[in-house]
JSON list of C-alpha atoms in Angstrom, two decimals:
[
{"chain": "A", "resi": 821, "resn": "MET", "atom": "CA", "xyz": [-15.00, 179.90, -154.17]},
{"chain": "A", "resi": 822, "resn": "ARG", "atom": "CA", "xyz": [-17.40, 181.20, -151.55]},
{"chain": "A", "resi": 823, "resn": "GLY", "atom": "CA", "xyz": [-14.73, 183.29, -149.82]},
{"chain": "A", "resi": 824, "resn": "GLY", "atom": "CA", "xyz": [-15.30, 186.36, -151.93]},
{"chain": "A", "resi": 825, "resn": "ALA", "atom": "CA", "xyz": [-16.45, 187.57, -155.31]},
{"chain": "A", "resi": 826, "resn": "HIS", "atom": "CA", "xyz": [-14.41, 189.58, -157.76]},
{"chain": "A", "resi": 827, "resn": "LEU", "atom": "CA", "xyz": [-16.45, 192.59, -158.76]},
{"chain": "A", "resi": 828, "resn": "GLY", "atom": "CA", "xyz": [-13.55, 194.97, -159.27]},
{"chain": "A", "resi": 829, "resn": "ASN", "atom": "CA", "xyz": [-12.52, 198.28, -157.82]},
{"chain": "A", "resi": 830, "resn": "GLY", "atom": "CA", "xyz": [-15.20, 200.58, -159.12]},
{"chain": "A", "resi": 831, "resn": "ASN", "atom": "CA", "xyz": [-13.69, 201.69, -162.43]},
{"chain": "A", "resi": 832, "resn": "GLY", "atom": "CA", "xyz": [-15.59, 199.10, -164.37]},
{"chain": "A", "resi": 833, "resn": "ASN", "atom": "CA", "xyz": [-14.42, 197.10, -167.34]},
{"chain": "A", "resi": 834, "resn": "GLY", "atom": "CA", "xyz": [-17.43, 195.40, -168.79]},
{"chain": "A", "resi": 835, "resn": "ASN", "atom": "CA", "xyz": [-17.46, 192.05, -167.06]},
{"chain": "A", "resi": 836, "resn": "GLY", "atom": "CA", "xyz": [-19.04, 193.08, -163.81]},
{"chain": "A", "resi": 837, "resn": "ASN", "atom": "CA", "xyz": [-15.59, 194.10, -162.62]},
{"chain": "A", "resi": 838, "resn": "GLY", "atom": "CA", "xyz": [-16.68, 197.44, -161.39]},
{"chain": "A", "resi": 839, "resn": "ASN", "atom": "CA", "xyz": [-19.42, 199.90, -160.91]},
{"chain": "A", "resi": 840, "resn": "GLY", "atom": "CA", "xyz": [-18.70, 201.97, -163.93]},
{"chain": "A", "resi": 841, "resn": "ASN", "atom": "CA", "xyz": [-19.63, 199.43, -166.51]},
{"chain": "A", "resi": 842, "resn": "GLY", "atom": "CA", "xyz": [-20.86, 196.40, -164.71]},
{"chain": "A", "resi": 843, "resn": "GLY", "atom": "CA", "xyz": [-24.42, 197.45, -165.25]},
{"chain": "A", "resi": 844, "resn": "HIS", "atom": "CA", "xyz": [-25.36, 200.19, -162.84]},
{"chain": "A", "resi": 845, "resn": "GLY", "atom": "CA", "xyz": [-28.87, 201.30, -163.15]},
{"chain": "A", "resi": 846, "resn": "ASN", "atom": "CA", "xyz": [-30.48, 198.06, -163.94]},
{"chain": "A", "resi": 847, "resn": "GLY", "atom": "CA", "xyz": [-32.86, 198.82, -161.20]},
{"chain": "A", "resi": 848, "resn": "GLY", "atom": "CA", "xyz": [-34.48, 195.46, -160.69]},
{"chain": "A", "resi": 849, "resn": "HIS", "atom": "CA", "xyz": [-38.00, 195.18, -161.99]},
{"chain": "A", "resi": 850, "resn": "GLY", "atom": "CA", "xyz": [-39.74, 192.76, -159.71]},
{"chain": "A", "resi": 851, "resn": "ASN", "atom": "CA", "xyz": [-39.09, 189.05, -159.72]},
{"chain": "A", "resi": 852, "resn": "GLY", "atom": "CA", "xyz": [-39.68, 188.17, -163.33]},
{"chain": "A", "resi": 853, "resn": "GLY", "atom": "CA", "xyz": [-37.38, 187.84, -166.28]},
{"chain": "A", "resi": 854, "resn": "HIS", "atom": "CA", "xyz": [-35.18, 190.60, -167.60]},
{"chain": "A", "resi": 855, "resn": "GLY", "atom": "CA", "xyz": [-35.04, 190.48, -171.35]},
{"chain": "A", "resi": 856, "resn": "ASN", "atom": "CA", "xyz": [-33.19, 187.33, -172.33]},
{"chain": "A", "resi": 857, "resn": "GLY", "atom": "CA", "xyz": [-31.59, 186.92, -168.90]},
{"chain": "A", "resi": 858, "resn": "SER", "atom": "CA", "xyz": [-32.47, 184.67, -166.00]},
{"chain": "A", "resi": 859, "resn": "SER", "atom": "CA", "xyz": [-35.22, 185.55, -163.55]},
{"chain": "A", "resi": 860, "resn": "ASP", "atom": "CA", "xyz": [-34.20, 187.06, -160.24]},
{"chain": "A", "resi": 861, "resn": "GLU", "atom": "CA", "xyz": [-34.98, 183.85, -158.38]},
{"chain": "A", "resi": 862, "resn": "THR", "atom": "CA", "xyz": [-32.96, 181.79, -160.84]},
{"chain": "A", "resi": 863, "resn": "LEU", "atom": "CA", "xyz": [-29.97, 184.07, -160.41]},
{"chain": "A", "resi": 864, "resn": "VAL", "atom": "CA", "xyz": [-30.14, 183.78, -156.63]},
{"chain": "A", "resi": 865, "resn": "GLU", "atom": "CA", "xyz": [-30.33, 180.00, -156.87]},
{"chain": "A", "resi": 866, "resn": "ARG", "atom": "CA", "xyz": [-27.26, 180.02, -159.10]},
{"chain": "A", "resi": 867, "resn": "VAL", "atom": "CA", "xyz": [-25.42, 182.23, -156.61]},
{"chain": "A", "resi": 868, "resn": "ARG", "atom": "CA", "xyz": [-26.39, 179.83, -153.83]},
{"chain": "A", "resi": 869, "resn": "ALA", "atom": "CA", "xyz": [-24.86, 177.06, -155.93]},
{"chain": "A", "resi": 870, "resn": "GLY", "atom": "CA", "xyz": [-21.60, 179.00, -155.99]},
{"chain": "A", "resi": 871, "resn": "GLU", "atom": "CA", "xyz": [-21.79, 180.18, -159.59]},
{"chain": "A", "resi": 872, "resn": "GLU", "atom": "CA", "xyz": [-19.74, 183.38, -159.69]},
{"chain": "A", "resi": 873, "resn": "HIS", "atom": "CA", "xyz": [-21.00, 184.40, -163.13]},
{"chain": "A", "resi": 874, "resn": "ALA", "atom": "CA", "xyz": [-24.51, 184.55, -161.68]},
{"chain": "A", "resi": 875, "resn": "LEU", "atom": "CA", "xyz": [-23.30, 187.11, -159.16]},
{"chain": "A", "resi": 876, "resn": "ILE", "atom": "CA", "xyz": [-21.87, 189.18, -162.00]},
{"chain": "A", "resi": 877, "resn": "GLU", "atom": "CA", "xyz": [-25.25, 189.07, -163.74]},
{"chain": "A", "resi": 878, "resn": "LEU", "atom": "CA", "xyz": [-26.91, 190.08, -160.48]},
{"chain": "A", "resi": 879, "resn": "HIS", "atom": "CA", "xyz": [-24.49, 192.97, -160.17]},
{"chain": "A", "resi": 880, "resn": "ASP", "atom": "CA", "xyz": [-25.15, 194.05, -163.75]},
{"chain": "A", "resi": 881, "resn": "ARG", "atom": "CA", "xyz": [-28.87, 194.03, -163.09]},
{"chain": "A", "resi": 882, "resn": "PHE", "atom": "CA", "xyz": [-29.10, 195.81, -159.75]},
{"chain": "A", "resi": 883, "resn": "ALA", "atom": "CA", "xyz": [-25.91, 197.77, -159.11]},
{"chain": "A", "resi": 884, "resn": "GLY", "atom": "CA", "xyz": [-27.48, 201.01, -160.33]},
{"chain": "A", "resi": 885, "resn": "ARG", "atom": "CA", "xyz": [-30.29, 200.93, -157.82]},
{"chain": "A", "resi": 886, "resn": "VAL", "atom": "CA", "xyz": [-27.93, 199.92, -155.02]},
{"chain": "A", "resi": 887, "resn": "PHE", "atom": "CA", "xyz": [-25.58, 202.74, -155.96]},
{"chain": "A", "resi": 888, "resn": "GLY", "atom": "CA", "xyz": [-28.44, 205.24, -155.94]},
{"chain": "A", "resi": 889, "resn": "VAL", "atom": "CA", "xyz": [-29.48, 204.22, -152.43]},
{"chain": "A", "resi": 890, "resn": "ALA", "atom": "CA", "xyz": [-25.93, 204.56, -151.14]},
{"chain": "A", "resi": 891, "resn": "LEU", "atom": "CA", "xyz": [-25.32, 207.85, -152.93]},
{"chain": "A", "resi": 892, "resn": "ARG", "atom": "CA", "xyz": [-28.44, 209.46, -151.47]},
{"chain": "A", "resi": 893, "resn": "ILE", "atom": "CA", "xyz": [-27.17, 208.65, -147.97]},
{"chain": "A", "resi": 894, "resn": "LEU", "atom": "CA", "xyz": [-23.44, 209.24, -148.33]},
{"chain": "A", "resi": 895, "resn": "ARG", "atom": "CA", "xyz": [-23.41, 212.00, -150.98]},
{"chain": "A", "resi": 896, "resn": "ASN", "atom": "CA", "xyz": [-20.08, 210.75, -152.25]},
{"chain": "A", "resi": 897, "resn": "PRO", "atom": "CA", "xyz": [-19.82, 208.52, -155.33]},
{"chain": "A", "resi": 898, "resn": "CYS", "atom": "CA", "xyz": [-16.56, 206.90, -154.24]},
{"chain": "A", "resi": 899, "resn": "ASP", "atom": "CA", "xyz": [-18.06, 205.94, -150.88]},
{"chain": "A", "resi": 900, "resn": "ALA", "atom": "CA", "xyz": [-21.23, 204.78, -152.64]},
{"chain": "A", "resi": 901, "resn": "GLU", "atom": "CA", "xyz": [-19.18, 202.54, -154.93]},
{"chain": "A", "resi": 902, "resn": "ASP", "atom": "CA", "xyz": [-17.65, 200.91, -151.86]},
{"chain": "A", "resi": 903, "resn": "ILE", "atom": "CA", "xyz": [-21.14, 200.18, -150.54]},
{"chain": "A", "resi": 904, "resn": "VAL", "atom": "CA", "xyz": [-22.10, 198.58, -153.86]},
{"chain": "A", "resi": 905, "resn": "GLN", "atom": "CA", "xyz": [-19.07, 196.31, -153.60]},
{"chain": "A", "resi": 906, "resn": "GLU", "atom": "CA", "xyz": [-19.83, 195.43, -149.97]},
{"chain": "A", "resi": 907, "resn": "THR", "atom": "CA", "xyz": [-23.47, 194.71, -150.76]},
{"chain": "A", "resi": 908, "resn": "PHE", "atom": "CA", "xyz": [-22.73, 192.17, -153.48]},
{"chain": "A", "resi": 909, "resn": "VAL", "atom": "CA", "xyz": [-19.95, 190.57, -151.48]},
{"chain": "A", "resi": 910, "resn": "GLN", "atom": "CA", "xyz": [-22.50, 190.04, -148.70]},
{"chain": "A", "resi": 911, "resn": "VAL", "atom": "CA", "xyz": [-24.90, 188.49, -151.22]},
{"chain": "A", "resi": 912, "resn": "TRP", "atom": "CA", "xyz": [-22.15, 186.15, -152.38]},
{"chain": "A", "resi": 913, "resn": "ARG", "atom": "CA", "xyz": [-21.32, 185.11, -148.83]},
{"chain": "A", "resi": 914, "resn": "ASN", "atom": "CA", "xyz": [-24.91, 184.82, -147.61]},
{"chain": "A", "resi": 915, "resn": "PRO", "atom": "CA", "xyz": [-27.35, 184.34, -150.52]},
{"chain": "A", "resi": 916, "resn": "GLY", "atom": "CA", "xyz": [-29.61, 182.41, -148.19]},
{"chain": "A", "resi": 917, "resn": "GLY", "atom": "CA", "xyz": [-30.58, 185.72, -146.60]},
{"chain": "A", "resi": 918, "resn": "TYR", "atom": "CA", "xyz": [-32.97, 186.38, -149.48]},
{"chain": "A", "resi": 919, "resn": "ASP", "atom": "CA", "xyz": [-36.55, 185.20, -148.99]},
{"chain": "A", "resi": 920, "resn": "ALA", "atom": "CA", "xyz": [-38.78, 185.83, -152.00]},
{"chain": "A", "resi": 921, "resn": "ALA", "atom": "CA", "xyz": [-41.85, 185.51, -149.79]},
{"chain": "A", "resi": 922, "resn": "ARG", "atom": "CA", "xyz": [-40.83, 188.66, -147.92]},
{"chain": "A", "resi": 923, "resn": "GLY", "atom": "CA", "xyz": [-40.32, 190.89, -150.94]},
{"chain": "A", "resi": 924, "resn": "GLY", "atom": "CA", "xyz": [-38.50, 191.45, -154.22]},
{"chain": "A", "resi": 925, "resn": "LEU", "atom": "CA", "xyz": [-34.82, 190.97, -154.75]},
{"chain": "A", "resi": 926, "resn": "ALA", "atom": "CA", "xyz": [-34.21, 194.65, -155.51]},
{"chain": "A", "resi": 927, "resn": "ALA", "atom": "CA", "xyz": [-35.80, 195.63, -152.20]},
{"chain": "A", "resi": 928, "resn": "TRP", "atom": "CA", "xyz": [-33.62, 193.16, -150.31]},
{"chain": "A", "resi": 929, "resn": "LEU", "atom": "CA", "xyz": [-30.45, 194.47, -151.93]},
{"chain": "A", "resi": 930, "resn": "CYS", "atom": "CA", "xyz": [-31.46, 198.05, -151.16]},
{"chain": "A", "resi": 931, "resn": "VAL", "atom": "CA", "xyz": [-32.02, 197.16, -147.51]},
{"chain": "A", "resi": 932, "resn": "ILE", "atom": "CA", "xyz": [-28.49, 195.74, -147.33]},
{"chain": "A", "resi": 933, "resn": "ALA", "atom": "CA", "xyz": [-27.06, 198.81, -149.05]},
{"chain": "A", "resi": 934, "resn": "ARG", "atom": "CA", "xyz": [-28.98, 201.23, -146.84]},
{"chain": "A", "resi": 935, "resn": "SER", "atom": "CA", "xyz": [-27.82, 199.46, -143.68]},
{"chain": "A", "resi": 936, "resn": "ARG", "atom": "CA", "xyz": [-24.20, 199.48, -144.77]},
{"chain": "A", "resi": 937, "resn": "ALA", "atom": "CA", "xyz": [-24.35, 203.09, -145.93]},
{"chain": "A", "resi": 938, "resn": "LEU", "atom": "CA", "xyz": [-25.83, 204.21, -142.61]},
{"chain": "A", "resi": 939, "resn": "ASP", "atom": "CA", "xyz": [-23.12, 202.30, -140.77]},
{"chain": "A", "resi": 940, "resn": "SER", "atom": "CA", "xyz": [-20.53, 204.08, -142.89]},
{"chain": "A", "resi": 941, "resn": "LEU", "atom": "CA", "xyz": [-22.16, 207.43, -142.20]},
{"chain": "A", "resi": 942, "resn": "ARG", "atom": "CA", "xyz": [-22.16, 206.84, -138.46]},
{"chain": "A", "resi": 943, "resn": "ARG", "atom": "CA", "xyz": [-18.48, 205.88, -138.54]},
{"chain": "A", "resi": 944, "resn": "ARG", "atom": "CA", "xyz": [-17.43, 209.05, -140.31]},
{"chain": "A", "resi": 945, "resn": "ARG", "atom": "CA", "xyz": [-19.60, 211.55, -138.40]},
{"chain": "A", "resi": 946, "resn": "PRO", "atom": "CA", "xyz": [-17.17, 212.07, -135.49]},
{"chain": "A", "resi": 947, "resn": "GLU", "atom": "CA", "xyz": [-14.47, 213.08, -137.97]},
{"chain": "A", "resi": 948, "resn": "SER", "atom": "CA", "xyz": [-16.66, 215.74, -139.55]},
{"chain": "A", "resi": 949, "resn": "ALA", "atom": "CA", "xyz": [-18.05, 217.15, -136.26]},
{"chain": "A", "resi": 950, "resn": "PRO", "atom": "CA", "xyz": [-15.24, 219.67, -135.62]},
{"chain": "A", "resi": 951, "resn": "GLU", "atom": "CA", "xyz": [-15.67, 220.98, -139.14]},
{"chain": "A", "resi": 952, "resn": "ARG", "atom": "CA", "xyz": [-19.35, 221.69, -138.48]},
{"chain": "A", "resi": 953, "resn": "GLU", "atom": "CA", "xyz": [-18.61, 223.24, -135.07]},
{"chain": "A", "resi": 954, "resn": "ALA", "atom": "CA", "xyz": [-16.19, 225.63, -136.74]},
{"chain": "A", "resi": 955, "resn": "GLY", "atom": "CA", "xyz": [-19.09, 227.06, -138.71]},
{"chain": "A", "resi": 956, "resn": "GLY", "atom": "CA", "xyz": [-18.21, 225.40, -142.01]},
{"chain": "A", "resi": 957, "resn": "PRO", "atom": "CA", "xyz": [-20.90, 224.14, -144.39]},
{"chain": "A", "resi": 958, "resn": "PRO", "atom": "CA", "xyz": [-22.27, 220.65, -143.72]},
{"chain": "A", "resi": 959, "resn": "ARG", "atom": "CA", "xyz": [-20.21, 217.94, -145.33]},
{"chain": "A", "resi": 960, "resn": "ALA", "atom": "CA", "xyz": [-23.21, 216.58, -147.20]},
{"chain": "A", "resi": 961, "resn": "MET", "atom": "CA", "xyz": [-23.66, 219.94, -148.92]},
{"chain": "A", "resi": 962, "resn": "ASP", "atom": "CA", "xyz": [-19.98, 220.07, -149.80]},
{"chain": "A", "resi": 963, "resn": "ASP", "atom": "CA", "xyz": [-20.14, 216.57, -151.25]},
{"chain": "A", "resi": 964, "resn": "VAL", "atom": "CA", "xyz": [-23.23, 217.35, -153.33]},
{"chain": "A", "resi": 965, "resn": "LEU", "atom": "CA", "xyz": [-21.53, 220.40, -154.80]},
{"chain": "A", "resi": 966, "resn": "CYS", "atom": "CA", "xyz": [-18.37, 218.42, -155.52]},
{"chain": "A", "resi": 967, "resn": "VAL", "atom": "CA", "xyz": [-20.34, 215.69, -157.30]},
{"chain": "A", "resi": 968, "resn": "ARG", "atom": "CA", "xyz": [-22.25, 218.25, -159.36]},
{"chain": "A", "resi": 969, "resn": "GLN", "atom": "CA", "xyz": [-19.04, 220.02, -160.34]},
{"chain": "A", "resi": 970, "resn": "ALA", "atom": "CA", "xyz": [-17.43, 216.70, -161.25]},
{"chain": "A", "resi": 971, "resn": "LEU", "atom": "CA", "xyz": [-20.41, 215.73, -163.38]},
{"chain": "A", "resi": 972, "resn": "ASP", "atom": "CA", "xyz": [-20.25, 219.11, -165.13]},
{"chain": "A", "resi": 973, "resn": "GLY", "atom": "CA", "xyz": [-16.66, 218.26, -166.08]},
{"chain": "A", "resi": 974, "resn": "LEU", "atom": "CA", "xyz": [-17.75, 215.22, -168.10]},
{"chain": "A", "resi": 975, "resn": "THR", "atom": "CA", "xyz": [-18.71, 215.25, -171.72]},
{"chain": "A", "resi": 976, "resn": "LEU", "atom": "CA", "xyz": [-22.43, 215.66, -172.35]},
{"chain": "A", "resi": 977, "resn": "ASP", "atom": "CA", "xyz": [-22.73, 212.05, -173.54]},
{"chain": "A", "resi": 978, "resn": "GLN", "atom": "CA", "xyz": [-20.96, 210.72, -170.44]},
{"chain": "A", "resi": 979, "resn": "ARG", "atom": "CA", "xyz": [-22.95, 212.87, -168.03]},
{"chain": "A", "resi": 980, "resn": "THR", "atom": "CA", "xyz": [-26.28, 211.98, -169.64]},
{"chain": "A", "resi": 981, "resn": "ALA", "atom": "CA", "xyz": [-25.61, 208.23, -169.50]},
{"chain": "A", "resi": 982, "resn": "ILE", "atom": "CA", "xyz": [-24.42, 208.35, -165.90]},
{"chain": "A", "resi": 983, "resn": "GLU", "atom": "CA", "xyz": [-27.34, 210.45, -164.70]},
{"chain": "A", "resi": 984, "resn": "MET", "atom": "CA", "xyz": [-29.83, 208.13, -166.42]},
{"chain": "A", "resi": 985, "resn": "ALA", "atom": "CA", "xyz": [-28.18, 205.12, -164.81]},
{"chain": "A", "resi": 986, "resn": "TYR", "atom": "CA", "xyz": [-27.66, 206.36, -161.29]},
{"chain": "A", "resi": 987, "resn": "TYR", "atom": "CA", "xyz": [-30.43, 208.87, -160.75]},
{"chain": "A", "resi": 988, "resn": "GLU", "atom": "CA", "xyz": [-33.21, 207.37, -162.88]},
{"chain": "A", "resi": 989, "resn": "GLY", "atom": "CA", "xyz": [-32.28, 203.75, -162.18]},
{"chain": "A", "resi": 990, "resn": "LEU", "atom": "CA", "xyz": [-32.25, 202.71, -165.83]},
{"chain": "A", "resi": 991, "resn": "SER", "atom": "CA", "xyz": [-30.35, 199.71, -167.08]},
{"chain": "A", "resi": 992, "resn": "GLN", "atom": "CA", "xyz": [-27.67, 200.15, -169.69]},
{"chain": "A", "resi": 993, "resn": "SER", "atom": "CA", "xyz": [-29.94, 198.46, -172.21]},
{"chain": "A", "resi": 994, "resn": "GLU", "atom": "CA", "xyz": [-32.74, 200.88, -171.34]},
{"chain": "A", "resi": 995, "resn": "ILE", "atom": "CA", "xyz": [-30.38, 203.83, -171.69]},
{"chain": "A", "resi": 996, "resn": "ALA", "atom": "CA", "xyz": [-29.25, 202.57, -175.08]},
{"chain": "A", "resi": 997, "resn": "GLY", "atom": "CA", "xyz": [-32.88, 202.26, -176.18]},
{"chain": "A", "resi": 998, "resn": "ARG", "atom": "CA", "xyz": [-33.81, 205.71, -174.97]},
{"chain": "A", "resi": 999, "resn": "LEU", "atom": "CA", "xyz": [-30.78, 207.36, -176.55]},
{"chain": "A", "resi": 1000, "resn": "GLY", "atom": "CA", "xyz": [-30.87, 205.27, -179.72]},
{"chain": "A", "resi": 1001, "resn": "ALA", "atom": "CA", "xyz": [-27.22, 204.37, -179.18]},
{"chain": "A", "resi": 1002, "resn": "PRO", "atom": "CA", "xyz": [-25.50, 200.96, -179.36]},
{"chain": "A", "resi": 1003, "resn": "LEU", "atom": "CA", "xyz": [-25.24, 199.19, -176.01]},
{"chain": "A", "resi": 1004, "resn": "GLY", "atom": "CA", "xyz": [-21.46, 199.02, -176.29]},
{"chain": "A", "resi": 1005, "resn": "THR", "atom": "CA", "xyz": [-21.31, 202.77, -176.78]},
{"chain": "A", "resi": 1006, "resn": "VAL", "atom": "CA", "xyz": [-23.39, 203.38, -173.66]},
{"chain": "A", "resi": 1007, "resn": "LYS", "atom": "CA", "xyz": [-21.19, 201.04, -171.64]},
{"chain": "A", "resi": 1008, "resn": "GLY", "atom": "CA", "xyz": [-18.10, 202.87, -172.85]},
{"chain": "A", "resi": 1009, "resn": "ARG", "atom": "CA", "xyz": [-19.55, 206.27, -171.92]},
{"chain": "A", "resi": 1010, "resn": "ILE", "atom": "CA", "xyz": [-20.43, 205.13, -168.42]},
{"chain": "A", "resi": 1011, "resn": "ARG", "atom": "CA", "xyz": [-17.06, 203.45, -167.90]},
{"chain": "A", "resi": 1012, "resn": "ALA", "atom": "CA", "xyz": [-15.11, 206.50, -169.09]},
{"chain": "A", "resi": 1013, "resn": "GLY", "atom": "CA", "xyz": [-17.30, 208.85, -167.09]},
{"chain": "A", "resi": 1014, "resn": "MET", "atom": "CA", "xyz": [-16.89, 206.87, -163.88]},
{"chain": "A", "resi": 1015, "resn": "ILE", "atom": "CA", "xyz": [-13.13, 206.75, -164.31]},
{"chain": "A", "resi": 1016, "resn": "ARG", "atom": "CA", "xyz": [-13.11, 210.52, -164.76]},
{"chain": "A", "resi": 1017, "resn": "LEU", "atom": "CA", "xyz": [-15.34, 211.04, -161.70]},
{"chain": "A", "resi": 1018, "resn": "ARG", "atom": "CA", "xyz": [-13.11, 208.88, -159.58]},
{"chain": "A", "resi": 1019, "resn": "GLU", "atom": "CA", "xyz": [-10.02, 210.79, -160.69]},
{"chain": "A", "resi": 1020, "resn": "THR", "atom": "CA", "xyz": [-11.72, 214.12, -159.99]},
{"chain": "A", "resi": 1021, "resn": "LEU", "atom": "CA", "xyz": [-13.21, 213.24, -156.61]},
{"chain": "A", "resi": 1022, "resn": "THR", "atom": "CA", "xyz": [-10.36, 211.18, -155.13]},
{"chain": "A", "resi": 1023, "resn": "PRO", "atom": "CA", "xyz": [-8.14, 213.42, -152.95]}
]
């Protein structure tokens, strides 16, 4: 159904049902093929045809880059996960917004994410203004410190996989290749790490 896509709540469980394991960090490498998967254009055409599994593949491929854009603006992984979800829901509802002649698919997704993240930032600024007026540290600085402390609380394997996915923009397959670890192991580390981050950072 075109009404909405089911990408999960951010904890991730391997079928594109979240940001933890759905394939963050796949970065989007132009418009060509990705390993044995469909090309970017083919995926978009399948989404336009209402094929929900194509949206899941799209999420697996580009969620990492989208998350990175949102995180750099919002400085809060939970808020950034919400932007990832909103971005791919928008793609599902309006796939016709993509025009390959105007640029790559990854760039288009990042534009959507950036716009939504900035909207979110503008909405929350009035709430944080009194805190700044009182002489407290900027919220962005607080959030960065909280994220760093939360990452430090993960196991080394979990932290390494998450940082490679979200800060370097690597796909899970690329992470597995670089670490010499099975793909399933990498997915498990990212999923477990994201669950732990959410538990730590959610008030």
